[in-house]
XYZ file of C-alpha atoms in Angstrom:
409
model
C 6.414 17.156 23.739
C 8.739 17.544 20.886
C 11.823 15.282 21.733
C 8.927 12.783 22.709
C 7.499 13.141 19.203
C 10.816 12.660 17.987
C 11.546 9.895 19.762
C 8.666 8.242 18.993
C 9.049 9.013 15.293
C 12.458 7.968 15.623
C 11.258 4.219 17.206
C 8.556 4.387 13.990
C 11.747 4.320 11.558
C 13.420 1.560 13.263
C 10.448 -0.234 13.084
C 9.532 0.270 9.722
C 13.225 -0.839 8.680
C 13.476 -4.154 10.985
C 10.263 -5.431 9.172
C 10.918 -4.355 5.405
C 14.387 -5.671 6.218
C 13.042 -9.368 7.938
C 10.576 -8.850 4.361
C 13.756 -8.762 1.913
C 15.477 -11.203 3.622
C 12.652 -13.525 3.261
C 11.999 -12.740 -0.425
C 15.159 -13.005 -1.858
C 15.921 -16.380 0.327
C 12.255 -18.145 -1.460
C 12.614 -16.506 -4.597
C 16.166 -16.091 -5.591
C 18.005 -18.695 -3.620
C 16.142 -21.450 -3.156
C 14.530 -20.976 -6.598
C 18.187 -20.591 -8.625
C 18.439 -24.145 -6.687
C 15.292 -25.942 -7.771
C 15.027 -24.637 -11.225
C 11.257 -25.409 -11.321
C 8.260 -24.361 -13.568
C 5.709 -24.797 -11.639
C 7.719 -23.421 -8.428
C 5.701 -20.101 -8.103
C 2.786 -22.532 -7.633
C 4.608 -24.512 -5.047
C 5.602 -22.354 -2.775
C 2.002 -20.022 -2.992
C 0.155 -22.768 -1.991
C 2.394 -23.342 1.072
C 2.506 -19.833 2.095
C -1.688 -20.056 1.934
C -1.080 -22.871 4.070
C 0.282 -20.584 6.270
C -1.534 -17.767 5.926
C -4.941 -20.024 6.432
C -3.214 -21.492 9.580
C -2.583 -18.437 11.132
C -6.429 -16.179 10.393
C -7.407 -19.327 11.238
C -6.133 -19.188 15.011
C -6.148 -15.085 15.231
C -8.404 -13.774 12.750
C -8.529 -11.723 9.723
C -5.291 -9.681 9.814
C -4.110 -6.968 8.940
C -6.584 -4.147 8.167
C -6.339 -1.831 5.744
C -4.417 1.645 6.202
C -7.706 3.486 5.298
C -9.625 1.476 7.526
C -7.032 2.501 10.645
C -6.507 5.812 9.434
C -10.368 6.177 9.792
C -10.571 5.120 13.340
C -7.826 6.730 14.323
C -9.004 10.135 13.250
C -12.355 9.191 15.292
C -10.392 8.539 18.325
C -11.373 4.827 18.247
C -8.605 3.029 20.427
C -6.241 0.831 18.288
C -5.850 -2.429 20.064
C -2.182 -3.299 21.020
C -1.867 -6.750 22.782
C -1.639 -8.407 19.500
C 1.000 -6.323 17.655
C 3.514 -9.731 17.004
C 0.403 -11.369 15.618
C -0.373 -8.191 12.951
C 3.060 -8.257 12.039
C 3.459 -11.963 11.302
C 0.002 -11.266 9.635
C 1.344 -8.878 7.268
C 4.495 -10.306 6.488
C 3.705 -13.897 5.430
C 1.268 -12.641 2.241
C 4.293 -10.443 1.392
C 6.994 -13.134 1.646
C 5.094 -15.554 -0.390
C 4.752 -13.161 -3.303
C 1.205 -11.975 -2.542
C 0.541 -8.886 -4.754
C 0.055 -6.366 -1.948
C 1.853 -3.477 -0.357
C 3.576 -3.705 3.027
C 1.684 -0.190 4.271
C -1.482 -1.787 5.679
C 0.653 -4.490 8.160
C 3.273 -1.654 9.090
C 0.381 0.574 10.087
C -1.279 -1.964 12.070
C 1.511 -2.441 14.188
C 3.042 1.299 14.344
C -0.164 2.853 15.430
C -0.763 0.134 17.770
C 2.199 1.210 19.466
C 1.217 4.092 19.182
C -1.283 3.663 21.295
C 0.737 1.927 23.687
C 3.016 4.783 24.119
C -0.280 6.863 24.899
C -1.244 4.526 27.586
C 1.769 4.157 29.489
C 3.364 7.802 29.339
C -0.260 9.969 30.476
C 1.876 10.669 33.720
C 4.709 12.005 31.772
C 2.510 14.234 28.805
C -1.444 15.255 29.087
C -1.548 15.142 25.440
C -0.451 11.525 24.771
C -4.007 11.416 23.171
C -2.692 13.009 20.193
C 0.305 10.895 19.698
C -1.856 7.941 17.596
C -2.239 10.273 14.813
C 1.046 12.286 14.858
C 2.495 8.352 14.685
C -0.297 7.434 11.956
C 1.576 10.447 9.866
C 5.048 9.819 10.879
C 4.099 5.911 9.941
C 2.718 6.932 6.442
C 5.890 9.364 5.457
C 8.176 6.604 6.617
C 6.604 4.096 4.875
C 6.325 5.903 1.267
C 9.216 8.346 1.471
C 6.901 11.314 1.028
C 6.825 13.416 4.176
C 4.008 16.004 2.573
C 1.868 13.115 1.552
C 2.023 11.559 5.185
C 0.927 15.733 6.457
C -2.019 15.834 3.869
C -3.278 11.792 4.425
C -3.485 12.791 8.023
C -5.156 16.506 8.480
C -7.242 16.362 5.722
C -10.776 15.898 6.926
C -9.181 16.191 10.235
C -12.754 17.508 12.492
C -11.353 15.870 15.687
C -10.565 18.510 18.968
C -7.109 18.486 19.059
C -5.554 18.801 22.746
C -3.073 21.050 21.629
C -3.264 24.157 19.549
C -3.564 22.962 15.534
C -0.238 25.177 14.587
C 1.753 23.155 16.986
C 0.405 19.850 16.393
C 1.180 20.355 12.629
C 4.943 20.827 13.739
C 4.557 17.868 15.814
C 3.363 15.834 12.617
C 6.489 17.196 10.823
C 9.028 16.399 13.659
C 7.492 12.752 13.478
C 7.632 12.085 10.248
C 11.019 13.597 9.869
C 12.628 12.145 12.556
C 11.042 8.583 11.274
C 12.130 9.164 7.887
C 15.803 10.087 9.528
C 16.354 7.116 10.840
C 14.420 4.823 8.450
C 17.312 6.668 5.879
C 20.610 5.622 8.147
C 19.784 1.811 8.752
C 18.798 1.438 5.096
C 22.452 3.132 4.482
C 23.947 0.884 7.112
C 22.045 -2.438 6.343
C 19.985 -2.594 3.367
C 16.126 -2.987 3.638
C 15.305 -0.441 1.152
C 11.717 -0.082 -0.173
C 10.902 2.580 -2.878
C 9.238 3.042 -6.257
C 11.722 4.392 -9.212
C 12.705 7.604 -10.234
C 11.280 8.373 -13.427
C 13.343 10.699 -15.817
C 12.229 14.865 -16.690
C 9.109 14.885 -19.449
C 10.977 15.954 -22.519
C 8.360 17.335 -24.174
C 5.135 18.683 -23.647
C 3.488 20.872 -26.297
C -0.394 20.804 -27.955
C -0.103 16.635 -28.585
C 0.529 15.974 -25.091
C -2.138 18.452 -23.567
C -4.731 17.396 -26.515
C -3.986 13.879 -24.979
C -4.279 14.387 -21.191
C -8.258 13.984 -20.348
C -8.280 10.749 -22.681
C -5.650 9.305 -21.056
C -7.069 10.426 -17.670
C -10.217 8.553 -18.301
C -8.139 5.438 -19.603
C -6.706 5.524 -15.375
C -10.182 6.102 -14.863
C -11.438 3.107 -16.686
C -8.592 1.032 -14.665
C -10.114 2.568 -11.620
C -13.451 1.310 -12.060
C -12.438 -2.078 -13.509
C -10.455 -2.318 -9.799
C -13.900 -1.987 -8.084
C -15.524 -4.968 -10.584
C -12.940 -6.608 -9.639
C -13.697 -6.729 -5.889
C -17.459 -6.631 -6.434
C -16.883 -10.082 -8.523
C -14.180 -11.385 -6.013
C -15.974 -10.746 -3.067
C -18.935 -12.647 -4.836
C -16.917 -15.453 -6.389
C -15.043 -16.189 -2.867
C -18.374 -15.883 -0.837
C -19.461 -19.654 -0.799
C -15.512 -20.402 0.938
C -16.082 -17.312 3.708
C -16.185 -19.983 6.346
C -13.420 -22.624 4.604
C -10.192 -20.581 5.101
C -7.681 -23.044 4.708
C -9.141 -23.927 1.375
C -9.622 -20.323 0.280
C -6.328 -19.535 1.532
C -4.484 -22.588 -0.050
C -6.513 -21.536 -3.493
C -5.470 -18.224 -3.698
C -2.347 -19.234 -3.304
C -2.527 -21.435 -6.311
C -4.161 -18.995 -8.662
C -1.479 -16.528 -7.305
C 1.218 -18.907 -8.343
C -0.232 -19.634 -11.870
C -0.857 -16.674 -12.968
C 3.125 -15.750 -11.945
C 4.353 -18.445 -14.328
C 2.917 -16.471 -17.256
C 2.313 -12.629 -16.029
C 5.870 -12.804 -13.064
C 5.194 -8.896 -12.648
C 1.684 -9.370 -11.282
C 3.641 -10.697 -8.193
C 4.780 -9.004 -4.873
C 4.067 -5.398 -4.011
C 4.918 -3.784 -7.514
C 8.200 -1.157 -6.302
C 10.828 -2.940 -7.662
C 8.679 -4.551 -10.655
C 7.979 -1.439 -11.492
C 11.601 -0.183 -12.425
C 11.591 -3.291 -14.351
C 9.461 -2.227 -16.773
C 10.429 1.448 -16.636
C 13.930 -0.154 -18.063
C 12.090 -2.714 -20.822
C 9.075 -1.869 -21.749
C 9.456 -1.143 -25.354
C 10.686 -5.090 -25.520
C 7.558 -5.653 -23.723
C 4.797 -4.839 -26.416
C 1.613 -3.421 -25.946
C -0.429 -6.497 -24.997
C 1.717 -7.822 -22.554
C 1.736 -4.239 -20.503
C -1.786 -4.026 -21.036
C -2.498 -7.474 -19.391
C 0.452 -6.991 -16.798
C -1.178 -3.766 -15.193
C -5.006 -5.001 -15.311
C -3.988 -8.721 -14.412
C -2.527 -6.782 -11.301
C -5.951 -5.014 -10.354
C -7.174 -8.357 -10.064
C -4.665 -10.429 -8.334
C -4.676 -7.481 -5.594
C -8.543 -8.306 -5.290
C -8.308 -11.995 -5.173
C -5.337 -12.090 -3.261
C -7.163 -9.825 -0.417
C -10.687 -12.007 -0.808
C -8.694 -15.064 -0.422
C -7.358 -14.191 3.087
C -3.789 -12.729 1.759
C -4.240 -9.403 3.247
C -2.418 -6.370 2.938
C -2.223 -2.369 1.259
C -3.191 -1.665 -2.509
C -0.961 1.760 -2.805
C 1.656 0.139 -3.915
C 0.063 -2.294 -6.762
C -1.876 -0.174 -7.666
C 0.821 2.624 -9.146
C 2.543 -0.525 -10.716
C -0.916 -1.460 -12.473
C -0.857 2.998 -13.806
C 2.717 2.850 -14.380
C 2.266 -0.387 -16.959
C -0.923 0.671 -18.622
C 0.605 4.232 -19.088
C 3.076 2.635 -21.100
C 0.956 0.458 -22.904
C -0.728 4.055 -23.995
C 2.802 5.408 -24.818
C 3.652 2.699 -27.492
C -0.238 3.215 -29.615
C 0.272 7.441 -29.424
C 2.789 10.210 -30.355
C 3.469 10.911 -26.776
C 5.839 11.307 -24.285
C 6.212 8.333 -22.050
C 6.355 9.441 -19.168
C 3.899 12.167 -19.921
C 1.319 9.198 -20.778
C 2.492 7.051 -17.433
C 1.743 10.395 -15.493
C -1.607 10.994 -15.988
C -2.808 7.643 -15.994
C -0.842 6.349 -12.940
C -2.305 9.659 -11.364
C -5.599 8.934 -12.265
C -6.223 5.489 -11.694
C -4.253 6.157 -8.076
C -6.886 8.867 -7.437
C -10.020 6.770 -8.484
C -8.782 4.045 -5.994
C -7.407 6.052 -3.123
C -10.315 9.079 -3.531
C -7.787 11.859 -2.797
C -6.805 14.063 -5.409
C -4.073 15.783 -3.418
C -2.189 13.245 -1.917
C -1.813 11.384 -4.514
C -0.254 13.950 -5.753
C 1.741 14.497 -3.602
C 2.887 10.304 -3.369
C 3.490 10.086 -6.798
C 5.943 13.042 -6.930
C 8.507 10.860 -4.973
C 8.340 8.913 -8.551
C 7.947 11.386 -11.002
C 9.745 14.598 -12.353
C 8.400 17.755 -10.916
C 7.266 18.907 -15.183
C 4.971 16.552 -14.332
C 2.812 17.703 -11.716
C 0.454 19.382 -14.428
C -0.228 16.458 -15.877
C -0.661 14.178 -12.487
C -2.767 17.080 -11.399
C -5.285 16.652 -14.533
C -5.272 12.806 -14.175
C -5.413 13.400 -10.500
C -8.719 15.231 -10.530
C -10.458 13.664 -12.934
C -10.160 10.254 -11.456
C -11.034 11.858 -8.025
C -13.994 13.233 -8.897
C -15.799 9.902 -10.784
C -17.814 8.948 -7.871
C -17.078 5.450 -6.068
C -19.947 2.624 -7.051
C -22.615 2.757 -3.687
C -22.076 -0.873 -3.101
C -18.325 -0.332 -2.086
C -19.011 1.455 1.367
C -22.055 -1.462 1.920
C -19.306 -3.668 1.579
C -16.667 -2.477 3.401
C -18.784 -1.842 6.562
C -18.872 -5.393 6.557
C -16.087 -6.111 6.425
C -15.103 -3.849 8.956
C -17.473 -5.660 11.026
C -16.170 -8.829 10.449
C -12.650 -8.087 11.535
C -13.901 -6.484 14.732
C -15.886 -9.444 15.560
C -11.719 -10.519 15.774
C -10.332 -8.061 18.291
């Protein structure tokens, strides 16, 4: 069962790589060399609308794709069975919004198609192992340490709430979650080495100093994530209501977001793509960048996450989401006395939590990023924004949506 697990983990990682790799090749051929070519304003614009185009094409012929990594994660811990005879079509699915600059992460497609094979491999190897039934979630975590670099975020993501019978004692399926992950994250580590592909958020520097300022400032600046938090779930609520008379016109919604993706680029280029490598960007020139301009950057990204998903350009929110806390944390850091990175702690922490509704992996995520002195103050921003409770017309609306994309399968 263990050299199974690691194989599997091991096929996870190459996975992971070939699509982040087919991802970077595609970005930097649209948006660095056949834009140094061009040389045109309106470009961003351009090229959106033709990747809605796309995108529209495609849900158009296979549905609404991909689903988000909650949403999977979800069903997988219920033992719901993860379709797998449309794992090309989820991948395209998730690539093309990510190609054309859609402001989304790449963990919702990866998971999509990981678990799926997943799933697969339980299927076809019963004869072999009588606990293939647990391999969907030991790949779910391998899958989610792969994806963000965090192995102990992946192990929390996937026991917590875990109320499932497990087929195999829990002590030795927790191993089994570790062998995945690590073996995933092995290999995922020697083809980046070998090829390129790489996909991670920056490494911020130690907290220089934290004495009463700092503390006195850490529950305000908590509740600033917080605020960021709950503007994220206006923003859906007034997407969702704005892009309900075009549910049935996809092209057109599609094509549209595109647009307003594109135009909003010209003038805000950070509110773009996933947010990893925007956000070391701005950890290298934000004090050039003022407070108004990081300000709009990170909430400007809340929304473009939103419309981008309402419009049919699917895909995760982990990703933008940090970017939107790392910006507005520094926004906070140029109006007070405080450390920087103190200030981009808490908030990133906080808003992360109120989005993602759990306190300890996000913890645990963001420490890839930031300096262990920090985990005091992530911890504070952390719980707070885990504890505001979620507005009662989110889970109405995600059940619907749920429904709607099984209407697909």
């Amino acid at each position: 069962m263990t050299l199974f697990v690691a194989v599997l983990g091991g096929t996870i990682g190459g996975i992971t790589w070939a699509l982040l790799f087919i991802m970077n090749l595609g970005i930097n051929f649209l948006w660095t060399d056949v834009r140094n070519a061009v040389d045109l304003t309106l470009y961003p614009v351009i090229i959106c609308a033709c990747g809605g185009l796309l995108i529209g094409l495609w849900e158009q012929r296979f549905g609404p794709y991909p689903r988000e990594m909650a949403e999977i994660l979800k069903d997988v811990k219920k033992g719901d069975q993860i379709p797998y005879n449309n794992l090309h079509i989820i991948g395209i699915s998730a690539l093309l919004p990510l190609i054309f600059g859609g402001s989304l992460g790449p963990e919702a497609g990866l998971t999509g198609v990981i678990v799926g094979l997943c799933f697969w491999f339980s299927d076809r190897f019963k004869y072999i192992i009588s606990e293939t039934d647990e391999l969907p979630q030991i790949g779910m975590a391998a899958t989610i340490g792969v994806i963000f670099g965090a192995p102990l975020f992946a192990f929390v993501q996937q026991i917590e709430d875990e109320n499932k019978p497990a087929a195999i004692p829990k002590n030795l399926k927790m191993l089994m979650y570790f062998v995945g992950i690590i073996s995933g994250y092995g290999v995922l580590t020697i083809l980046q080495n070998l090829f390129g592909g790489r996909l991670g958020l920056g490494h911020f520097p130690a907290i220089e100093k934290i004495s009463g300022t700092e503390w006195a400032a850490a529950i305000p600046l908590a509740l600033v994530g917080v605020g960021a938090g709950m503007l994220y779930y206006l923003f859906m609520k007034m997407t969702k209501a704005a892009v309900k008379p075009l549910a049935q016109k996809i092209l057109t919604r599609c094509i549209l977001g595109g647009v307003i993706l594109g135009g909003v680029g010209i003038f805000l280029p950070y509110t773009m793509f996933s947010g990893e490598h925007e956000m070391v960007e701005v950890m290298n020139s934000w004090p050039s960048m003022g407070f108004a301009m990081l300000l709009l950057t990170g909430i400007v990204k809340l929304l473009m996450g939103n419309i981008c998903h309402e419009m049919g350009w699917r895909g995760g929110n982990i990703f933008p989401t940090i970017f939107s806390g790392v910006s507005i944390g520094y926004a906070c850091a140029l109006l007070l006395p405080v450390d920087p990175i103190f200030c981009v702690a808490v908030v990133t922490a906080a808003l992360t939590a109120t989005v993602m509704r759990k306190p300890l992996a996000v913890i645990l995520l963001l420490l890839i990023c930031f300096p262990i002195n920090g985990i005091i103050p992530m911890t504070i921003g952390a719980v707070i924004g885990g504890a505001i409770p979620v507005p009662k017309w989110i889970a109405v609306a995600e059940n619907q949506e749920n429904g709607l994309i099984q209407q697909h399968q």
